Short mmCIF file of C-alpha atoms in Angstrom, two decimals:
data_model
loop_
_atom_site.label_atom_id
_atom_site.label_comp_id
_atom_site.label_asym_id
_atom_site.label_seq_id
_atom_site.Cartn_x
_atom_site.Cartn_y
_atom_site.Cartn_z
CA UNK A 1 0.11 0.10 -0.24
CA UNK A 2 0.85 3.70 -0.88
CA UNK A 3 0.87 5.39 2.72
CA UNK A 4 2.12 9.02 1.08
CA UNK A 5 -0.17 11.81 1.67
CA UNK A 6 -2.10 12.66 -1.24
CA UNK A 7 -2.69 16.18 -2.12
CA UNK A 8 -6.43 16.09 -1.03
CA UNK A 9 -5.02 14.51 2.43
CA UNK A 10 -2.32 17.25 2.66
CA UNK A 11 -5.06 19.83 2.04
CA UNK A 12 -7.39 18.75 4.78
CA UNK A 13 -4.36 18.26 7.37
CA UNK A 14 -3.26 21.89 6.48
CA UNK A 15 -6.99 22.99 7.06
CA UNK A 16 -7.62 21.24 10.34
CA UNK A 17 -4.22 22.76 11.42
CA UNK A 18 -5.06 26.15 10.44
CA UNK A 19 -8.62 25.90 11.99
CA UNK A 20 -6.89 24.61 15.35
CA UNK A 21 -4.62 27.83 15.11
CA UNK A 22 -7.36 30.21 14.48
CA UNK A 23 -10.14 28.91 16.41
CA UNK A 24 -8.93 26.47 19.26
CA UNK A 25 -5.66 27.37 20.37
CA UNK A 26 -6.41 31.22 21.27
CA UNK A 27 -9.51 30.28 23.27
CA UNK A 28 -7.14 27.85 25.82
CA UNK A 29 -6.81 30.45 28.28
CA UNK A 30 -10.38 31.61 28.66
CA UNK A 31 -11.25 28.19 29.05
CA UNK A 32 -8.49 27.11 31.60
CA UNK A 33 -9.27 30.54 33.33
CA UNK A 34 -13.17 30.24 33.39
CA UNK A 35 -13.39 26.10 33.60
CA UNK A 36 -15.03 26.32 30.18
CA UNK A 37 -16.10 29.16 27.68
CA UNK A 38 -18.89 32.02 27.45
CA UNK A 39 -21.71 31.47 25.06
CA UNK A 40 -20.36 33.98 22.84
CA UNK A 41 -16.98 32.07 22.54
CA UNK A 42 -18.61 29.09 22.01
CA UNK A 43 -20.94 30.33 19.15
CA UNK A 44 -17.77 31.94 17.44
CA UNK A 45 -16.32 28.57 17.38
CA UNK A 46 -19.37 26.36 16.10
CA UNK A 47 -20.00 29.04 13.50
CA UNK A 48 -16.33 28.29 12.40
CA UNK A 49 -16.72 24.97 12.51
CA UNK A 50 -19.54 25.01 9.99
CA UNK A 51 -17.85 27.57 8.18
CA UNK A 52 -14.94 25.42 7.97
CA UNK A 53 -16.63 22.08 7.13
CA UNK A 54 -15.87 20.24 10.29
CA UNK A 55 -19.16 19.24 11.48
CA UNK A 56 -19.65 15.45 12.04
CA UNK A 57 -16.72 14.66 10.28
CA UNK A 58 -17.48 11.29 10.73
CA UNK A 59 -21.31 10.71 9.07
CA UNK A 60 -22.16 10.36 5.58
CA UNK A 61 -23.22 13.58 3.58
CA UNK A 62 -26.61 12.24 3.15
CA UNK A 63 -26.98 12.42 6.58
CA UNK A 64 -25.56 15.73 6.98
CA UNK A 65 -21.57 14.89 7.65
CA UNK A 66 -18.79 15.45 5.97
CA UNK A 67 -17.99 11.56 4.81
CA UNK A 68 -14.65 11.61 6.17
CA UNK A 69 -13.19 8.13 6.42
CA UNK A 70 -11.26 7.16 9.54
CA UNK A 71 -7.76 8.22 8.06
CA UNK A 72 -8.92 11.29 7.18
CA UNK A 73 -10.27 11.66 10.52
CA UNK A 74 -7.19 10.81 11.81
CA UNK A 75 -5.47 13.64 10.64
CA UNK A 76 -8.22 16.14 11.42
CA UNK A 77 -8.01 14.92 14.88
CA UNK A 78 -4.08 14.91 15.31
CA UNK A 79 -4.07 18.69 14.64
CA UNK A 80 -7.48 19.32 17.13
CA UNK A 81 -5.66 17.29 19.74
CA UNK A 82 -2.85 20.21 19.78
CA UNK A 83 -5.38 22.11 21.79
CA UNK A 84 -5.79 21.75 25.42
CA UNK A 85 -9.25 22.19 27.72
CA UNK A 86 -10.40 19.28 25.39
CA UNK A 87 -11.50 22.64 22.54
CA UNK A 88 -11.00 19.57 19.93
CA UNK A 89 -14.74 18.45 21.79
CA UNK A 90 -16.25 21.76 20.45
CA UNK A 91 -16.64 20.75 16.82
CA UNK A 92 -19.34 18.04 17.07
CA UNK A 93 -19.24 14.49 15.97
CA UNK A 94 -22.05 12.34 16.57
CA UNK A 95 -21.47 9.06 17.68
CA UNK A 96 -21.25 6.75 14.91
CA UNK A 97 -23.53 3.97 15.89
CA UNK A 98 -26.44 6.74 15.19
CA UNK A 99 -25.69 5.40 11.62
CA UNK A 100 -27.20 2.15 12.58
CA UNK A 101 -30.57 4.18 13.35
CA UNK A 102 -33.87 3.87 11.53
CA UNK A 103 -34.78 6.98 9.03
CA UNK A 104 -37.01 8.02 12.10
CA UNK A 105 -34.27 7.91 14.09
CA UNK A 106 -31.96 9.95 11.94
CA UNK A 107 -34.56 12.73 11.05
CA UNK A 108 -35.07 12.97 15.02
CA UNK A 109 -31.42 12.46 16.23
CA UNK A 110 -28.61 12.21 13.76
CA UNK A 111 -29.30 14.64 10.95
CA UNK A 112 -30.03 17.64 13.41
CA UNK A 113 -26.63 16.30 15.15
CA UNK A 114 -25.20 16.46 12.39
CA UNK A 115 -25.64 20.20 11.79
CA UNK A 116 -25.06 20.77 15.26
CA UNK A 117 -28.88 21.55 16.36
CA UNK A 118 -28.58 18.47 18.44
CA UNK A 119 -25.86 16.65 20.64
CA UNK A 120 -25.56 12.74 21.70
CA UNK A 121 -23.69 11.85 25.01
CA UNK A 122 -22.90 8.10 25.42
CA UNK A 123 -23.73 6.92 28.32
CA UNK A 124 -21.86 3.29 29.39
CA UNK A 125 -19.74 3.45 32.34
CA UNK A 126 -21.24 2.93 35.89
CA UNK A 127 -19.58 3.06 39.31
CA UNK A 128 -19.34 -0.54 39.03
CA UNK A 129 -18.71 -0.79 35.62
CA UNK A 130 -15.82 0.89 33.44
CA UNK A 131 -13.96 -1.24 30.96
CA UNK A 132 -16.17 -4.24 31.44
CA UNK A 133 -19.37 -3.59 29.69
CA UNK A 134 -21.28 -6.74 30.89
CA UNK A 135 -21.12 -5.57 34.25
CA UNK A 136 -23.27 -2.59 33.41
CA UNK A 137 -26.49 -2.71 36.17
CA UNK A 138 -28.66 -0.16 34.25
CA UNK A 139 -31.94 -2.25 33.05
CA UNK A 140 -34.32 -1.56 30.67
CA UNK A 141 -37.53 -3.71 31.62
CA UNK A 142 -40.19 -4.48 29.40
CA UNK A 143 -43.31 -2.91 29.94
CA UNK A 144 -45.63 -3.66 26.81
CA UNK A 145 -44.48 -1.83 23.56
CA UNK A 146 -42.29 0.06 26.03
CA UNK A 147 -39.39 -0.18 28.07
CA UNK A 148 -38.45 1.45 31.48
CA UNK A 149 -34.90 2.14 31.91
CA UNK A 150 -33.64 2.36 35.61
CA UNK A 151 -29.58 2.79 36.46
CA UNK A 152 -27.29 5.42 36.91
CA UNK A 153 -24.51 6.34 34.89
CA UNK A 154 -21.11 7.67 35.43
CA UNK A 155 -18.87 10.12 33.53
CA UNK A 156 -20.85 10.89 30.67
CA UNK A 157 -19.14 13.07 28.90
CA UNK A 158 -20.43 16.32 27.40
CA UNK A 159 -23.68 15.31 29.37
CA UNK A 160 -24.26 18.71 30.30
CA UNK A 161 -24.17 20.29 26.61
CA UNK A 162 -26.04 17.16 25.31
CA UNK A 163 -29.69 17.12 24.76
CA UNK A 164 -30.17 13.17 24.42
CA UNK A 165 -28.16 10.21 25.49
CA UNK A 166 -27.28 7.18 24.08
CA UNK A 167 -27.63 4.85 27.13
CA UNK A 168 -26.22 1.03 27.49
CA UNK A 169 -28.81 -1.13 29.56
CA UNK A 170 -29.35 -4.87 29.76
CA UNK A 171 -32.80 -5.71 28.53
CA UNK A 172 -34.27 -7.50 31.57
CA UNK A 173 -30.75 -7.54 33.30
CA UNK A 174 -29.46 -10.03 30.59
CA UNK A 175 -26.02 -9.11 29.79
CA UNK A 176 -26.80 -11.01 26.76
CA UNK A 177 -29.39 -8.47 25.77
CA UNK A 178 -26.90 -5.34 25.53
CA UNK A 179 -29.17 -2.48 24.16
CA UNK A 180 -28.88 0.84 23.23
CA UNK A 181 -31.66 3.45 23.54
CA UNK A 182 -32.56 7.02 22.76
CA UNK A 183 -32.95 8.72 25.71
CA UNK A 184 -34.23 12.72 26.02
CA UNK A 185 -32.60 14.56 28.95
CA UNK A 186 -35.96 16.24 29.64
CA UNK A 187 -37.75 12.81 29.85
CA UNK A 188 -39.06 12.28 33.45
CA UNK A 189 -36.74 10.48 35.68
CA UNK A 190 -33.85 11.67 34.04
CA UNK A 191 -31.92 13.77 36.68
CA UNK A 192 -27.96 14.62 37.01
CA UNK A 193 -27.19 13.70 40.67
CA UNK A 194 -23.99 15.48 40.55
CA UNK A 195 -21.13 16.68 38.41
CA UNK A 196 -17.74 15.83 39.71
CA UNK A 197 -14.33 17.79 39.65
CA UNK A 198 -11.79 16.22 37.33
CA UNK A 199 -8.41 16.13 37.44
CA UNK A 200 -8.43 17.97 33.91
CA UNK A 201 -9.74 21.17 32.72
CA UNK A 202 -12.31 20.28 29.94
CA UNK A 203 -14.47 22.45 27.94
CA UNK A 204 -17.66 20.68 28.77
CA UNK A 205 -18.76 18.25 31.81
CA UNK A 206 -19.02 14.81 32.75
CA UNK A 207 -22.02 14.41 34.89
CA UNK A 208 -23.55 11.54 37.00
CA UNK A 209 -27.00 10.75 35.34
CA UNK A 210 -29.27 8.68 36.98
CA UNK A 211 -32.51 6.97 35.53
CA UNK A 212 -35.47 6.37 37.64
CA UNK A 213 -38.36 4.81 35.45
CA UNK A 214 -37.56 6.18 32.80
CA UNK A 215 -40.54 5.20 30.25
CA UNK A 216 -39.29 5.10 26.57
CA UNK A 217 -41.33 3.03 23.56
CA UNK A 218 -39.71 0.36 21.94
CA UNK A 219 -38.76 2.72 18.94
CA UNK A 220 -36.20 4.25 21.10
CA UNK A 221 -34.38 1.21 20.44
CA UNK A 222 -31.17 1.89 18.55
CA UNK A 223 -30.35 -1.13 15.90
CA UNK A 224 -31.68 -4.04 17.96
CA UNK A 225 -32.23 -5.23 21.37
CA UNK A 226 -29.09 -7.44 21.77
CA UNK A 227 -27.13 -5.47 19.78
CA UNK A 228 -25.78 -3.05 22.04
CA UNK A 229 -22.46 -4.79 22.81
CA UNK A 230 -21.32 -4.73 18.97
CA UNK A 231 -22.63 -1.22 18.58
CA UNK A 232 -20.62 0.17 21.75
CA UNK A 233 -17.85 -1.89 20.41
CA UNK A 234 -17.81 -0.18 17.27
CA UNK A 235 -17.82 3.49 18.99
CA UNK A 236 -14.96 2.13 20.91
CA UNK A 237 -13.22 1.26 17.63
CA UNK A 238 -13.90 4.88 16.40
CA UNK A 239 -12.82 6.87 19.63
CA UNK A 240 -9.91 4.62 20.62
CA UNK A 241 -8.25 5.81 16.88
CA UNK A 242 -9.35 9.13 17.56
CA UNK A 243 -7.74 9.24 21.13
CA UNK A 244 -4.70 7.71 19.75
CA UNK A 245 -4.81 10.40 17.19
CA UNK A 246 -5.06 13.23 19.29
CA UNK A 247 -2.37 12.14 21.88
CA UNK A 248 0.00 12.27 18.88
CA UNK A 249 -0.74 15.93 18.05
CA UNK A 250 -0.79 16.74 21.94
CA UNK A 251 2.65 15.21 21.81
CA UNK A 252 3.81 17.28 18.64
CA UNK A 253 2.94 20.13 20.13
CA UNK A 254 4.64 19.35 23.29
CA UNK A 255 8.00 18.67 21.27
CA UNK A 256 7.57 22.03 19.69
CA UNK A 257 7.39 23.95 23.08
CA UNK A 258 9.81 22.04 24.94
CA UNK A 259 12.30 22.53 21.94
CA UNK A 260 11.31 26.43 21.33
CA UNK A 261 12.21 26.70 25.13
CA UNK A 262 15.31 24.72 25.38
CA UNK A 263 16.58 26.77 22.89
CA UNK A 264 16.46 29.87 24.41
CA UNK A 265 16.90 28.97 27.53
CA UNK A 266 20.65 29.94 28.46
CA UNK A 267 22.50 28.06 31.99
CA UNK A 268 25.85 28.35 32.33
CA UNK A 269 26.56 30.50 29.51
CA UNK A 270 24.71 28.04 27.10
CA UNK A 271 21.58 27.10 25.82
CA UNK A 272 20.31 24.15 27.39
CA UNK A 273 19.24 22.05 23.97
CA UNK A 274 23.70 21.83 24.33
CA UNK A 275 23.54 19.71 27.60
CA UNK A 276 22.73 16.15 27.34
CA UNK A 277 20.51 16.10 29.87
CA UNK A 278 17.87 17.53 27.67
CA UNK A 279 19.02 16.82 24.48
CA UNK A 280 19.01 13.55 24.94
CA UNK A 281 15.50 13.79 26.49
CA UNK A 282 14.09 15.91 23.27
CA UNK A 283 15.47 13.22 20.95
CA UNK A 284 13.68 10.52 23.04
CA UNK A 285 10.72 12.51 22.60
CA UNK A 286 11.16 13.02 18.56
CA UNK A 287 11.86 9.21 18.33
CA UNK A 288 8.92 7.74 20.47
CA UNK A 289 6.86 10.11 18.70
CA UNK A 290 7.76 9.17 15.20
CA UNK A 291 7.23 5.47 15.86
CA UNK A 292 3.77 6.31 17.47
CA UNK A 293 2.60 8.60 14.42
CA UNK A 294 3.83 5.53 11.99
CA UNK A 295 1.91 3.01 13.52
CA UNK A 296 -1.36 5.41 13.94
CA UNK A 297 -1.18 6.26 9.94
CA UNK A 298 -0.82 2.73 9.62
CA UNK A 299 -3.66 1.65 11.20
CA UNK A 300 -5.79 4.10 10.74
CA UNK A 301 -5.10 3.39 6.79
CA UNK A 302 -5.76 0.13 6.75
CA UNK A 303 -8.94 0.06 8.83
CA UNK A 304 -10.13 2.96 6.75
CA UNK A 305 -9.03 1.52 3.33
CA UNK A 306 -7.99 -1.78 3.64
CA UNK A 307 -9.82 -5.03 4.56
CA UNK A 308 -10.15 -5.67 7.88
CA UNK A 309 -12.82 -7.81 9.77
CA UNK A 310 -14.55 -6.04 13.12
CA UNK A 311 -12.51 -8.59 15.18
CA UNK A 312 -9.12 -7.29 13.64
CA UNK A 313 -10.10 -3.10 13.39
CA UNK A 314 -10.92 -4.23 17.28
CA UNK A 315 -7.58 -5.47 17.91
CA UNK A 316 -5.48 -2.87 15.74
CA UNK A 317 -7.68 0.02 17.28
CA UNK A 318 -6.42 -1.20 20.92
CA UNK A 319 -2.57 -1.08 19.66
CA UNK A 320 -2.75 2.39 18.71
CA UNK A 321 -4.61 3.84 21.47
CA UNK A 322 -2.07 2.11 23.76
CA UNK A 323 1.00 3.29 22.07
CA UNK A 324 0.20 6.48 21.24
CA UNK A 325 -1.60 7.34 24.40
CA UNK A 326 1.31 5.86 26.54
CA UNK A 327 4.28 7.63 24.73
CA UNK A 328 2.26 10.90 25.18
CA UNK A 329 2.52 10.51 28.94
CA UNK A 330 5.98 9.69 28.64
CA UNK A 331 6.84 13.00 26.21
CA UNK A 332 4.61 15.32 28.16
CA UNK A 333 6.34 14.22 31.35
CA UNK A 334 9.57 15.29 29.86
CA UNK A 335 8.37 18.68 28.55
CA UNK A 336 7.18 19.40 31.69
CA UNK A 337 10.93 18.66 33.08
CA UNK A 338 12.74 20.72 30.22
CA UNK A 339 10.61 23.83 30.99
CA UNK A 340 11.18 23.29 35.09
CA UNK A 341 9.13 25.81 37.31
CA UNK A 342 7.80 27.16 34.05
CA UNK A 343 6.20 23.91 33.14
CA UNK A 344 4.31 23.65 36.37
CA UNK A 345 2.52 27.03 35.62
CA UNK A 346 -1.12 26.73 34.29
CA UNK A 347 -0.42 29.51 31.77
CA UNK A 348 1.93 27.11 29.92
CA UNK A 349 0.55 24.53 27.36
CA UNK A 350 2.90 21.62 28.39
CA UNK A 351 1.22 21.97 32.36
CA UNK A 352 -2.25 21.81 30.95
CA UNK A 353 -1.18 18.75 28.54
CA UNK A 354 -0.05 17.01 31.46
CA UNK A 355 -3.07 16.62 33.50
CA UNK A 356 -5.43 16.40 30.31
CA UNK A 357 -3.24 13.34 28.73
CA UNK A 358 -3.31 11.41 31.76
CA UNK A 359 -7.22 10.20 31.05
CA UNK A 360 -6.23 8.80 27.76
CA UNK A 361 -4.83 5.81 29.27
CA UNK A 362 -8.05 5.39 31.18
CA UNK A 363 -11.45 6.58 29.11
CA UNK A 364 -12.54 4.61 26.10
CA UNK A 365 -10.96 1.36 28.02
CA UNK A 366 -7.94 1.57 30.30
CA UNK A 367 -4.15 0.40 28.94
CA UNK A 368 -4.50 -2.68 30.76
CA UNK A 369 -7.85 -3.31 28.84
CA UNK A 370 -6.16 -2.82 25.48
CA UNK A 371 -3.37 -5.22 26.28
CA UNK A 372 -6.30 -7.75 27.40
CA UNK A 373 -8.07 -7.08 23.54
CA UNK A 374 -4.40 -7.37 22.29
CA UNK A 375 -3.17 -10.68 24.30
CA UNK A 376 -6.71 -12.53 23.22
CA UNK A 377 -5.75 -11.82 19.63
CA UNK A 378 -2.34 -12.90 20.01
CA UNK A 379 -3.71 -16.24 21.55
CA UNK A 380 -6.14 -16.86 18.78
CA UNK A 381 -4.58 -15.76 15.58
CA UNK A 382 -0.94 -15.72 16.94
CA UNK A 383 1.69 -12.69 16.10
CA UNK A 384 0.79 -12.42 12.61
CA UNK A 385 -2.57 -10.57 13.77
CA UNK A 386 -0.43 -7.80 14.32
CA UNK A 387 2.93 -8.19 12.44
CA UNK A 388 1.38 -9.34 9.33
CA UNK A 389 -0.18 -5.95 8.81
CA UNK A 390 -1.15 -4.83 6.04
CA UNK A 391 -3.27 -7.76 5.19
#
């Protein structure tokens, strides 16, 4: 396969870079200082999203999206990932399982979400159920043609900003009947328990939701009863690749900032880049980023434009998330060290990146869960499952 970027790829990447520099980076300090953005700032960025054609980059044009494949999304998200405050989340990207909806569901949820008129939040995690969705305790009981949902969902990212939830629940308490439901936030029985504060600064919040006897009609099932795990797994594949892309972008920014600082910082009469204690750290950062980025591009290209099975995609995305997020953790730690005391100041992007990148080894499956997925594939198919790419 030819992994060279096409002219269209480079143009898309350049457009994403210019968008980031013009509409995301200038709002970082406002987001940090105010724990979010003003309505006016959000309106400015959202208008730019439409103008620059970055709304719903992951959905088909016939549904109102931009129709970019996973490789193209990787190029975009890599650039957006350079912004702190999770400002990359202001450009909306409706959850990919929404494409499994009926035409009526698409008209009510997906297409307005692609236009930016509605927004979803995926509600999976619970107090006692994280990386293992089979442990979910949220139950959807049948009641005639309806379902009555009871449960509590944690870490519902963008739950404060969304107007509807995609709730992963077990029909009649049976994990074999895992199902995703459309749940409008204004339905009776939907309430915010609390909105915790987190280590990172995030432009939106991660509330805890309680669903107490929430009644939804059967038409609110996304896909089919029992298809929930497959839909959630599909969502995980895309999200894990996007996390990998953003962490690579963040790592690149950390290296750029560290190199610029080290060139200008003089100690004992010499720029600190001339001291191996600093210079070798920069070299290691560059080498690890190069390796992670090569893996990311190969993986997203193969999944987007190659012939891979759902099982293979799941394992490949696990590798990409594991390697890129773990690399970012090492890179940003070195960046803070190189910046010294200034790297510990919140006004410095490397400090914010240090706090914000930590969660990338946790959400959408911890690093340990990625290793479980990789090990399972190794046991079933052997090393060729990974060393044999491309197929």
